[in-house]
Coordinates of C-alpha atoms in Angstrom, one line a residue:
X66 CA 213.8 -15.2 -10.3
X67 CA 210.5 -16.5 -11.5
X68 CA 210.9 -15.5 -15.7
X69 CA 207.8 -15.1 -17.5
X70 CA 206.7 -16.5 -21.0
X71 CA 205.5 -13.9 -23.4
X72 CA 202.4 -14.7 -25.3
X73 CA 202.0 -13.7 -28.7
X74 CA 198.8 -11.4 -27.8
X75 CA 201.0 -9.5 -25.3
X76 CA 203.1 -9.0 -27.9
X77 CA 200.8 -7.8 -30.4
X78 CA 199.2 -5.7 -27.4
X79 CA 202.4 -3.5 -27.5
X80 CA 202.3 -0.6 -29.6
X81 CA 199.1 -1.1 -30.2
X82 CA 196.5 2.1 -29.8
X83 CA 192.8 2.2 -29.8
X84 CA 191.3 4.1 -32.7
X85 CA 191.2 7.7 -32.1
X86 CA 190.3 8.9 -28.4
X87 CA 189.4 12.0 -27.3
X88 CA 191.0 12.2 -24.0
X89 CA 189.9 14.4 -20.9
X90 CA 191.3 17.5 -20.2
X91 CA 193.8 18.3 -17.6
X92 CA 194.0 21.0 -15.5
X93 CA 197.5 20.8 -14.3
X94 CA 200.3 20.9 -16.9
X95 CA 202.2 17.8 -16.7
X96 CA 205.7 19.4 -16.1
X97 CA 204.1 21.2 -13.2
X98 CA 203.9 20.8 -9.6
X99 CA 201.5 23.3 -8.7
X100 CA 198.7 22.6 -7.7
X101 CA 199.6 19.3 -5.5
X102 CA 195.9 18.0 -6.5
X103 CA 194.9 18.2 -10.4
X104 CA 190.9 17.8 -9.5
X105 CA 190.3 18.7 -6.1
X106 CA 189.6 22.2 -4.1
X107 CA 191.5 22.4 -1.0
X108 CA 193.1 25.6 1.0
X109 CA 194.7 26.1 4.3
X110 CA 197.1 23.7 4.2
X111 CA 198.8 22.4 7.5
X112 CA 201.1 19.0 7.7
X113 CA 202.9 16.3 9.4
X114 CA 205.6 13.8 8.5
X115 CA 205.2 10.6 9.4
X116 CA 207.4 7.2 9.0
X117 CA 208.7 8.7 5.7
X118 CA 205.7 10.6 3.9
X119 CA 204.5 14.3 3.9
X120 CA 200.6 13.7 5.1
X121 CA 198.9 17.5 4.2
X122 CA 195.3 18.4 5.0
X123 CA 193.2 21.1 4.1
X124 CA 189.9 23.0 4.1
X125 CA 187.6 20.7 2.0
X126 CA 186.9 23.9 -0.7
X127 CA 185.3 20.5 -3.1
X128 CA 182.5 20.3 -0.8
X129 CA 181.5 23.9 -1.2
X130 CA 181.9 23.4 -4.9
X131 CA 179.7 20.3 -5.0
X132 CA 177.0 22.1 -3.2
X133 CA 177.0 25.1 -5.3
X134 CA 176.7 23.0 -8.2
X135 CA 179.7 23.8 -9.7
X136 CA 179.4 27.4 -10.1
X137 CA 178.7 30.8 -7.9
X138 CA 181.1 32.0 -5.2
X139 CA 182.8 30.2 -2.2
X140 CA 181.2 31.3 0.9
X141 CA 182.6 28.1 3.1
X142 CA 179.5 27.7 5.2
X143 CA 178.8 24.1 3.6
X144 CA 182.3 22.9 4.4
X145 CA 181.9 20.3 6.9
X146 CA 184.8 18.2 6.4
X147 CA 188.9 18.0 5.5
X148 CA 191.1 16.4 2.8
X149 CA 193.9 14.5 3.0
X150 CA 197.1 14.1 1.0
X151 CA 199.9 12.0 1.2
X152 CA 203.6 11.8 -0.9
X153 CA 206.9 10.5 -0.3
X154 CA 208.4 12.5 -3.6
X155 CA 206.8 15.9 -3.8
X156 CA 205.5 14.9 -7.1
X157 CA 203.0 12.3 -6.8
X158 CA 200.4 12.9 -4.3
X159 CA 197.9 10.3 -2.9
X160 CA 194.7 11.6 -2.0
X161 CA 192.9 9.1 1.1
X162 CA 189.5 11.0 1.2
X163 CA 188.3 13.5 3.3
X164 CA 187.7 13.8 6.9
X165 CA 183.9 14.3 7.7
X166 CA 184.6 16.3 10.9
X167 CA 180.8 17.6 10.6
X168 CA 179.7 13.9 11.3
X169 CA 182.6 13.1 13.9
X170 CA 181.6 16.1 16.1
X171 CA 178.1 16.6 16.0
X172 CA 175.8 18.9 16.4
X173 CA 178.0 21.3 17.7
X174 CA 180.2 21.1 14.7
X175 CA 179.0 23.9 12.2
X176 CA 182.3 24.1 9.8
X177 CA 185.6 23.0 9.7
X178 CA 188.2 25.0 8.3
X179 CA 191.8 25.8 8.3
X180 CA 193.3 22.4 10.3
X181 CA 196.6 22.3 12.2
X182 CA 197.7 19.3 12.5
X183 CA 200.4 17.6 15.0
X184 CA 201.6 14.1 16.2
X185 CA 203.4 12.6 19.2
X186 CA 204.4 9.8 21.1
X187 CA 202.8 10.6 24.4
X188 CA 203.9 9.3 28.2
X189 CA 202.1 6.0 27.5
X190 CA 204.3 5.2 24.6
X191 CA 201.2 5.7 22.5
X192 CA 201.0 7.7 19.3
X193 CA 198.7 10.3 18.9
X194 CA 197.3 12.7 15.7
X195 CA 195.7 15.9 16.5
X196 CA 194.0 18.1 14.1
X197 CA 192.8 21.4 15.5
X198 CA 190.2 23.4 13.4
X199 CA 188.1 26.6 13.1
X200 CA 184.7 25.8 13.3
X201 CA 183.4 28.7 11.4
X202 CA 184.8 31.8 12.8
X203 CA 183.6 31.4 16.5
X204 CA 185.5 28.6 18.0
X205 CA 188.3 26.1 17.5
X206 CA 187.5 22.3 17.7
X207 CA 189.9 19.1 17.7
X208 CA 190.1 15.4 16.7
X209 CA 192.4 12.9 17.5
X210 CA 193.0 9.4 16.0
X211 CA 195.4 6.9 17.6
X212 CA 195.7 4.7 14.5
X213 CA 197.1 6.5 11.7
X214 CA 197.5 9.7 9.9
X215 CA 194.1 9.0 8.2
X216 CA 192.1 7.7 11.3
X217 CA 190.1 7.0 12.3
X218 CA 189.4 10.2 14.0
X219 CA 187.3 11.3 16.9
X220 CA 185.7 14.0 18.7
X221 CA 187.5 13.2 22.5
X222 CA 185.2 16.7 23.6
X223 CA 181.8 17.0 23.5
X224 CA 182.3 20.6 22.7
X225 CA 184.6 23.1 21.0
X226 CA 188.2 23.2 22.6
X227 CA 188.3 26.9 22.5
X228 CA 185.1 29.3 22.9
X229 CA 184.5 32.9 23.6
X230 CA 184.2 33.6 27.3
X231 CA 187.1 31.2 28.0
X232 CA 189.8 33.0 30.2
X233 CA 192.0 35.7 27.9
X234 CA 190.2 34.8 25.0
X235 CA 188.0 38.0 24.7
X236 CA 188.2 40.5 23.1
X237 CA 188.9 38.6 20.2
X238 CA 186.8 39.3 17.1
X239 CA 187.6 35.4 15.0
X240 CA 188.1 32.4 17.8
X241 CA 189.6 30.4 14.4
X242 CA 192.5 29.6 12.2
X243 CA 194.1 27.1 15.3
X244 CA 198.0 27.0 14.8
X245 CA 200.1 24.0 16.9
X246 CA 203.3 23.3 17.6
X247 CA 204.9 21.1 20.4
X248 CA 208.2 22.5 21.8
X249 CA 211.2 21.0 22.8
X250 CA 210.4 20.1 26.3
X251 CA 207.3 18.5 24.9
X252 CA 204.4 21.1 25.8
X253 CA 202.0 22.2 22.6
X254 CA 201.2 25.7 22.1
X255 CA 198.5 27.0 20.0
X256 CA 198.0 30.1 18.6
X257 CA 194.5 31.7 16.9
X258 CA 192.5 34.3 16.1
X259 CA 191.8 36.9 13.8
X260 CA 189.2 39.6 11.9
X261 CA 188.9 43.2 12.0
X262 CA 190.7 45.8 14.9
X263 CA 189.0 45.7 17.9
X264 CA 187.4 48.7 19.7
X265 CA 190.6 49.6 21.0
X266 CA 192.4 48.1 18.3
X267 CA 193.7 49.7 15.6
X268 CA 194.8 48.9 11.8
X269 CA 198.4 48.7 12.9
X270 CA 197.4 46.4 15.9
X271 CA 194.4 44.7 15.9
X272 CA 194.4 43.0 18.7
X273 CA 193.0 39.6 17.7
X274 CA 195.9 37.3 18.1
X275 CA 195.8 35.1 20.8
X276 CA 198.6 32.1 22.2
X277 CA 198.2 29.7 24.9
X278 CA 199.5 26.8 26.5
X279 CA 197.9 23.4 26.0
X280 CA 197.6 20.9 28.8
X281 CA 199.3 17.3 28.4
X282 CA 196.4 15.7 26.8
X283 CA 196.6 18.2 24.0
X284 CA 193.2 18.6 24.6
X285 CA 192.6 22.1 26.6
X286 CA 194.2 25.3 27.5
X287 CA 196.4 25.2 30.8
X288 CA 196.2 28.7 31.5
X289 CA 194.8 31.7 30.1
X290 CA 195.4 32.5 26.7
X291 CA 197.2 35.9 25.9
X292 CA 197.5 38.8 23.2
X293 CA 200.1 38.0 20.5
X294 CA 201.0 41.7 19.3
X295 CA 201.1 41.0 15.7
X296 CA 201.3 44.0 13.2
X297 CA 198.4 44.0 11.0
X298 CA 197.0 40.9 11.6
X299 CA 194.1 39.0 9.4
X300 CA 194.1 35.6 9.8
X301 CA 196.1 32.3 9.2
X302 CA 198.1 31.5 12.7
X303 CA 200.8 28.8 12.4
X304 CA 203.5 27.5 14.9
X305 CA 207.2 26.6 14.5
X306 CA 209.6 25.5 16.6
X307 CA 213.8 26.5 15.3
X308 CA 216.6 26.1 17.2
X309 CA 214.5 26.6 20.4
X310 CA 212.4 29.8 19.7
X311 CA 209.1 30.2 18.7
X312 CA 208.3 31.0 15.5
X313 CA 204.7 32.5 14.2
X314 CA 203.6 33.0 11.2
X315 CA 200.0 34.9 10.0
X316 CA 198.2 36.8 6.9
X317 CA 197.9 40.5 7.2
X318 CA 194.9 42.6 6.5
X319 CA 194.2 44.9 4.1
X320 CA 194.4 47.8 6.0
X321 CA 196.5 51.2 4.8
X322 CA 200.0 51.2 6.4
X323 CA 199.6 54.5 7.3
X324 CA 200.5 54.0 11.0
X325 CA 203.9 51.8 10.3
X326 CA 206.3 54.2 11.3
X327 CA 204.5 54.3 14.6
X328 CA 205.7 50.6 15.5
X329 CA 208.4 51.0 17.6
X330 CA 209.7 47.1 17.1
X331 CA 209.7 47.2 13.1
X332 CA 213.3 46.7 13.5
X333 CA 214.1 48.1 10.0
X334 CA 211.9 46.5 8.4
X335 CA 209.3 47.8 5.6
X336 CA 205.6 47.9 5.9
X337 CA 203.9 44.7 4.8
X338 CA 201.7 44.1 1.8
X339 CA 198.9 43.8 1.8
X340 CA 197.4 40.4 2.4
X341 CA 201.1 39.2 2.5
X342 CA 202.6 36.5 4.9
X343 CA 204.6 37.9 8.0
X344 CA 206.6 36.3 11.2
X345 CA 207.6 37.1 14.7
X346 CA 209.8 35.0 16.8
X347 CA 210.2 34.7 20.5
X348 CA 211.7 32.5 23.5
X349 CA 208.9 33.2 25.8
X350 CA 205.7 33.0 24.1
X351 CA 203.1 33.9 26.9
X352 CA 205.2 37.5 27.4
X353 CA 203.9 39.7 24.6
X354 CA 206.5 42.3 25.0
X355 CA 209.3 39.2 24.0
X356 CA 207.9 38.9 20.6
X357 CA 210.4 40.5 17.9
X358 CA 208.7 41.1 14.4
X359 CA 210.8 39.7 11.5
X360 CA 209.0 40.9 8.4
X361 CA 207.2 39.7 5.2
X362 CA 208.3 36.2 3.8
X363 CA 205.6 35.8 0.8
X364 CA 204.6 38.9 -0.5
X365 CA 201.2 39.2 -2.1
X366 CA 201.7 38.7 -5.6
X367 CA 198.2 37.8 -6.3
X368 CA 199.3 34.1 -6.2
X369 CA 201.2 34.2 -9.2
X370 CA 198.4 36.2 -11.1
X371 CA 196.0 33.8 -10.3
X372 CA 193.6 36.3 -8.5
X373 CA 193.6 35.3 -5.0
X374 CA 194.1 38.2 -2.4
X375 CA 195.0 36.3 0.8
X376 CA 196.6 33.0 1.7
X377 CA 197.4 30.7 4.7
X378 CA 200.7 28.9 4.9
X379 CA 202.2 26.0 6.6
X380 CA 206.1 25.7 7.1
X381 CA 207.1 22.0 7.1
X382 CA 211.0 20.8 7.1
X383 CA 211.0 17.5 5.6
X384 CA 214.2 15.7 5.0
X385 CA 216.6 18.3 6.1
X386 CA 214.8 20.8 3.5
X387 CA 212.1 23.5 4.7
X388 CA 208.7 23.6 2.2
X389 CA 205.8 26.2 2.5
X390 CA 202.6 24.8 1.5
X391 CA 200.1 27.4 0.8
X392 CA 196.9 28.0 -1.7
X393 CA 196.4 29.8 -4.6
X394 CA 193.4 29.8 -7.3
X395 CA 195.1 28.3 -9.8
X396 CA 193.2 25.2 -10.6
X397 CA 189.8 27.1 -10.9
X398 CA 191.3 30.1 -12.8
X399 CA 192.6 26.8 -15.0
X400 CA 189.2 25.3 -15.1
X401 CA 187.5 28.6 -16.0
X402 CA 184.6 27.2 -14.9
X403 CA 183.4 30.7 -13.7
X404 CA 182.8 29.4 -10.2
X405 CA 184.7 32.2 -7.8
X406 CA 187.0 31.6 -4.6
X407 CA 188.0 27.9 -4.9
X408 CA 191.3 27.2 -3.9
X409 CA 194.0 25.2 -4.1
X410 CA 197.3 23.7 -2.4
X411 CA 200.5 24.4 -3.8
X412 CA 204.0 23.7 -2.3
X413 CA 207.4 25.4 -2.7
X414 CA 210.9 25.1 -1.4
X415 CA 211.8 28.2 1.2
X416 CA 215.2 28.7 2.6
X417 CA 215.4 28.8 6.2
X418 CA 218.2 29.8 8.4
X419 CA 217.4 27.8 12.0
X420 CA 220.2 29.1 13.8
X421 CA 219.0 32.6 13.3
X422 CA 215.1 32.0 12.5
X423 CA 215.3 33.7 9.4
X424 CA 213.0 33.0 6.8
X425 CA 214.0 33.8 3.1
X426 CA 211.3 35.1 0.6
X427 CA 209.0 32.7 -1.3
X428 CA 208.1 32.7 -4.7
X429 CA 204.8 30.8 -5.3
X430 CA 205.0 29.5 -8.9
X431 CA 203.5 26.5 -10.9
X432 CA 206.7 24.3 -11.6
X433 CA 206.9 23.7 -7.6
X434 CA 209.4 21.6 -6.1
X435 CA 211.9 19.3 -7.9
X436 CA 211.0 15.7 -6.9
X437 CA 213.2 14.4 -4.2
X438 CA 213.5 10.6 -5.4
X439 CA 211.7 8.8 -8.3
X440 CA 208.8 6.7 -7.7
X441 CA 209.1 2.9 -7.3
X442 CA 206.8 1.1 -10.0
X443 CA 207.5 -2.4 -8.3
X444 CA 205.6 -1.3 -5.0
X445 CA 202.2 -1.6 -4.7
X446 CA 200.7 1.9 -5.9
X447 CA 197.3 3.4 -5.1
X448 CA 195.4 4.4 -8.1
X449 CA 195.2 7.7 -6.1
X450 CA 198.4 8.2 -6.5
X451 CA 199.1 10.6 -9.3
X452 CA 200.9 13.9 -10.1
X453 CA 197.9 15.0 -12.9
X454 CA 194.8 13.0 -14.1
X455 CA 192.1 14.3 -16.7
X456 CA 188.2 13.7 -15.8
X457 CA 188.5 11.5 -13.2
X458 CA 186.5 10.8 -9.7
X459 CA 186.9 9.7 -6.8
X460 CA 184.4 7.0 -4.9
X461 CA 184.2 4.6 -2.0
X462 CA 183.1 2.0 -3.3
X463 CA 180.9 0.7 0.3
X464 CA 179.0 4.0 -0.2
X465 CA 178.1 4.6 -3.9
X466 CA 175.3 6.7 -4.4
X467 CA 172.5 5.3 -7.0
X468 CA 173.0 9.0 -9.0
X469 CA 176.3 8.3 -10.9
X470 CA 176.4 12.3 -11.1
X471 CA 177.0 12.8 -7.6
X472 CA 180.7 12.8 -6.5
X473 CA 181.1 11.4 -3.2
X474 CA 183.5 13.6 -2.0
X475 CA 182.2 14.3 1.3
X476 CA 182.7 10.6 2.7
X477 CA 185.4 9.7 5.7
X478 CA 189.2 9.4 4.7
X479 CA 188.6 5.5 3.7
X480 CA 189.9 2.3 3.3
X481 CA 188.1 1.5 0.7
X482 CA 188.6 5.1 -1.8
X483 CA 188.7 4.1 -5.6
X484 CA 189.1 6.1 -8.9
X485 CA 186.2 6.1 -10.9
X486 CA 187.4 6.1 -14.9
X487 CA 185.5 6.4 -17.8
X488 CA 186.1 6.6 -21.5
X489 CA 188.8 8.6 -22.4
X490 CA 190.3 9.2 -18.8
X491 CA 193.5 9.1 -17.4
X492 CA 196.0 9.3 -15.0
X493 CA 199.3 10.3 -14.5
X494 CA 202.8 9.2 -12.5
X495 CA 206.0 11.2 -12.7
X496 CA 209.3 10.1 -12.8
X497 CA 208.8 6.0 -12.8
X498 CA 212.1 4.3 -12.6
X499 CA 212.3 0.8 -14.1
X500 CA 215.6 0.1 -13.7
X501 CA 218.1 -1.1 -16.2
X502 CA 216.2 -4.7 -16.4
X503 CA 212.8 -3.1 -16.9
X504 CA 209.2 -4.5 -16.3
X505 CA 207.8 -7.9 -17.5
X506 CA 204.6 -7.4 -16.2
X507 CA 202.0 -5.2 -14.9
X508 CA 199.3 -5.8 -12.5
X509 CA 195.7 -3.6 -11.3
X510 CA 192.7 -4.3 -9.3
X511 CA 189.9 -2.9 -10.6
X512 CA 185.9 -3.9 -11.4
X513 CA 184.0 -3.2 -14.1
X514 CA 184.8 -3.7 -17.9
X515 CA 187.5 -1.4 -19.5
X516 CA 190.8 -0.9 -21.6
X517 CA 193.5 0.2 -19.9
X518 CA 196.4 1.7 -22.1
X519 CA 199.9 2.4 -20.8
X520 CA 201.6 5.0 -22.7
X521 CA 205.0 6.6 -21.8
X522 CA 206.4 9.8 -21.6
X523 CA 203.3 11.7 -23.3
X524 CA 199.6 10.7 -23.2
X525 CA 199.7 11.2 -26.8
X526 CA 201.9 8.4 -27.2
X527 CA 200.8 4.9 -29.0
X528 CA 200.4 2.4 -26.2
X529 CA 203.2 0.3 -24.8
X530 CA 200.6 -2.1 -23.6
X531 CA 197.3 -2.6 -23.6
X532 CA 194.8 -4.4 -20.8
X533 CA 191.7 -5.3 -21.4
X534 CA 189.9 -6.4 -18.4
X535 CA 186.0 -7.4 -16.9
X536 CA 185.3 -8.8 -13.3
X537 CA 182.1 -8.0 -11.5
X538 CA 184.1 -7.4 -8.3
X539 CA 187.3 -6.0 -7.4
X540 CA 190.1 -8.7 -9.0
X541 CA 193.5 -8.8 -10.0
X542 CA 194.3 -8.3 -13.9
X543 CA 197.4 -8.9 -15.2
X544 CA 199.5 -8.1 -18.4
X545 CA 202.9 -9.2 -19.4
X546 CA 205.5 -6.5 -20.9
X547 CA 208.2 -6.1 -23.4
X548 CA 210.9 -5.0 -21.0
X549 CA 213.0 -3.4 -23.3
X550 CA 210.5 -1.1 -23.7
X551 CA 209.6 -0.5 -19.8
X552 CA 213.1 0.4 -18.5
X553 CA 214.7 3.6 -17.0
X554 CA 213.0 6.8 -15.9
X555 CA 209.3 7.8 -17.5
X556 CA 206.4 9.4 -17.0
X557 CA 203.7 6.9 -17.1
X558 CA 200.3 7.7 -18.4
X559 CA 196.9 5.3 -17.1
X560 CA 194.6 5.9 -19.8
X561 CA 191.5 4.3 -20.2
X562 CA 190.3 4.0 -23.8
X563 CA 186.9 2.3 -23.0
X564 CA 185.7 2.2 -19.5
X565 CA 182.1 0.8 -18.4
X566 CA 181.5 1.1 -14.2
X567 CA 184.9 1.1 -14.1
X568 CA 186.2 1.5 -10.3
X569 CA 190.2 1.4 -10.1
X570 CA 191.9 0.4 -7.3
X571 CA 195.7 -0.3 -7.3
X572 CA 198.5 -0.8 -9.6
X573 CA 202.0 -2.7 -9.9
X574 CA 204.8 -3.4 -12.6
X575 CA 206.7 -6.7 -11.8
X576 CA 210.6 -6.5 -12.4
X577 CA 212.5 -8.6 -14.4
X578 CA 214.5 -8.7 -11.4
X579 CA 212.5 -9.7 -8.8
X580 CA 209.2 -11.5 -7.9
X581 CA 206.1 -9.6 -7.6
X582 CA 204.7 -9.7 -4.5
X583 CA 201.0 -10.4 -5.8
X584 CA 202.5 -14.3 -5.7
X585 CA 201.4 -14.7 -1.9
X586 CA 202.2 -17.5 0.0
X587 CA 199.0 -20.4 -0.7
X588 CA 199.0 -23.6 1.1
X589 CA 195.9 -25.7 0.3
X590 CA 195.1 -26.5 3.9
X591 CA 196.3 -23.3 5.3
X592 CA 195.7 -19.6 3.7
X593 CA 198.8 -17.5 3.8
X594 CA 198.0 -13.7 4.5
X595 CA 200.4 -11.2 3.6
X596 CA 200.2 -7.9 4.6
X597 CA 202.0 -4.5 2.8
X598 CA 202.0 -0.7 3.6
X599 CA 200.2 1.7 1.2
X600 CA 203.4 1.8 -1.2
X601 CA 203.3 -2.1 -1.1
X602 CA 206.6 -2.7 1.5
X603 CA 205.7 -5.6 2.9
X604 CA 205.5 -5.5 6.7
X605 CA 206.9 -7.8 9.6
X606 CA 205.2 -7.0 12.4
X607 CA 204.3 -3.5 13.8
X608 CA 201.6 -2.5 11.5
X609 CA 199.6 0.3 12.2
X610 CA 197.1 2.1 10.0
X611 CA 195.8 1.5 6.9
X612 CA 197.4 -1.5 5.2
X613 CA 197.2 -4.0 2.2
X614 CA 196.2 -7.4 2.9
X615 CA 196.7 -10.3 0.1
X616 CA 196.2 -14.1 0.1
X617 CA 195.6 -16.7 -2.2
X618 CA 192.7 -19.2 -1.4
X619 CA 192.4 -22.9 -1.9
X620 CA 190.9 -22.2 -5.4
X621 CA 194.4 -20.5 -6.7
X622 CA 192.9 -17.2 -6.9
X623 CA 194.9 -14.0 -5.8
X624 CA 192.8 -11.5 -3.1
X625 CA 193.8 -8.0 -1.9
X626 CA 192.1 -5.5 0.1
X627 CA 192.8 -2.5 2.0
X628 CA 191.8 -2.5 5.8
X629 CA 192.6 -1.0 9.2
X630 CA 195.6 -3.2 11.2
X631 CA 194.6 -4.7 14.1
X632 CA 196.1 -4.0 17.7
X633 CA 197.9 -7.3 17.4
X634 CA 199.5 -6.7 14.7

């Protein structure tokens, strides 16, 4: 074990707090889990879990918010990208940037809304990640990655995958809101559709929901789409598998419920409230008569008083527990900017009986879910990982605009994403577990000139450590800590009391018990490189997707960068 000698200057820094500093406002309370992002508007969630993490994708409402000049109403027309977040503890979320679907797909793609994501290992043993999206209200597109859940993605088709005029699609007012699942036999299925009732339909049975089998490539319909008879359907299709049965969820319309008692398959269920989430179950998705209506599982409660009518949910099982992802206007209402219709993703637990496919009703709230594990501060953590924050923005350091007021949130999900910090801005991670021995050091990777105060358990507390740094390029900056202060489980606030052109990439504490991973192997004649995943775990073969590479050069300088793993790693 490599013990460090404390410098007197570092000891003086402990407990030091710079002069009075006005900290940026937080729009998400420290004790709450919802929304998952404290600063990015996003909606229509879907999710996959991969290698111990949940990856959540959503409509990038923030893109429209920026186009609107952070005011006005959300018209959705300029949304051509998707957001990506991930977590392994359900309390701290890593923002991976955005997927520029419009750029990936080209001229045929006008918008990208309401994604549905799935991944599989195909017949050739190759992993594939698919995202299906609504190209406005007129078609459904698809993008694919063979690398990682955050891409890079490409367009495997020269046009939308589902369009008007295809067998079984029409009549369907809105060909959008795809919901995809792979069943127990490895077959893919897609549900889609929505809108006001067809001329031959009714408020009770609008006739706008479709389901179809997917080809083995997952990139086309294997036979015609068929009607899925969902009462009061309006939008937001999603599919799940439970105990060998297909579970379809959807959002209901604003229509009156006068015809409910004429619905022969209501199964004793009361009429669903307007704009609620309902579900149906079947053994045979292509037989309209085989679908069983099961009722409402997310009542319309105005998004717990946050003033948004309809919803779009995704039901997801992770480590034995089901969670419901949804959206609300909670962040918008807290910010009080005067803008309207800009949504935020939240998550709550949901009780599910897989054997009977029964979904208990879900109550949406600000509290969210209890973290399923503590955060490990001794693993490398991205600066983009946080529970809440104040005043930050995101930038891709390879594509920084010359106009500082413009946020580059429209970029692709990027290996180069950084957090832009200004005086008074801050981030917080929940439940960092320093253990009983404590931490004796902290290393951050950043550029610019700044003063970082580390405050424990409250952003108004005095600094437990202060790090001053200055570098013209991304570099590692380290301070030594008093392990008697940095121990046990704490909420950790990273407060920048001074910041000039600061971009912050990552951080990692060093345990008294172990050596830090930033001590990369070094040889005068042969530079040794080590690679780690995004949580700081050392990789020993089988690397995929985004990784972190660290090495020490011949001058003894430690270098660190994020990059995509090569096929040979």
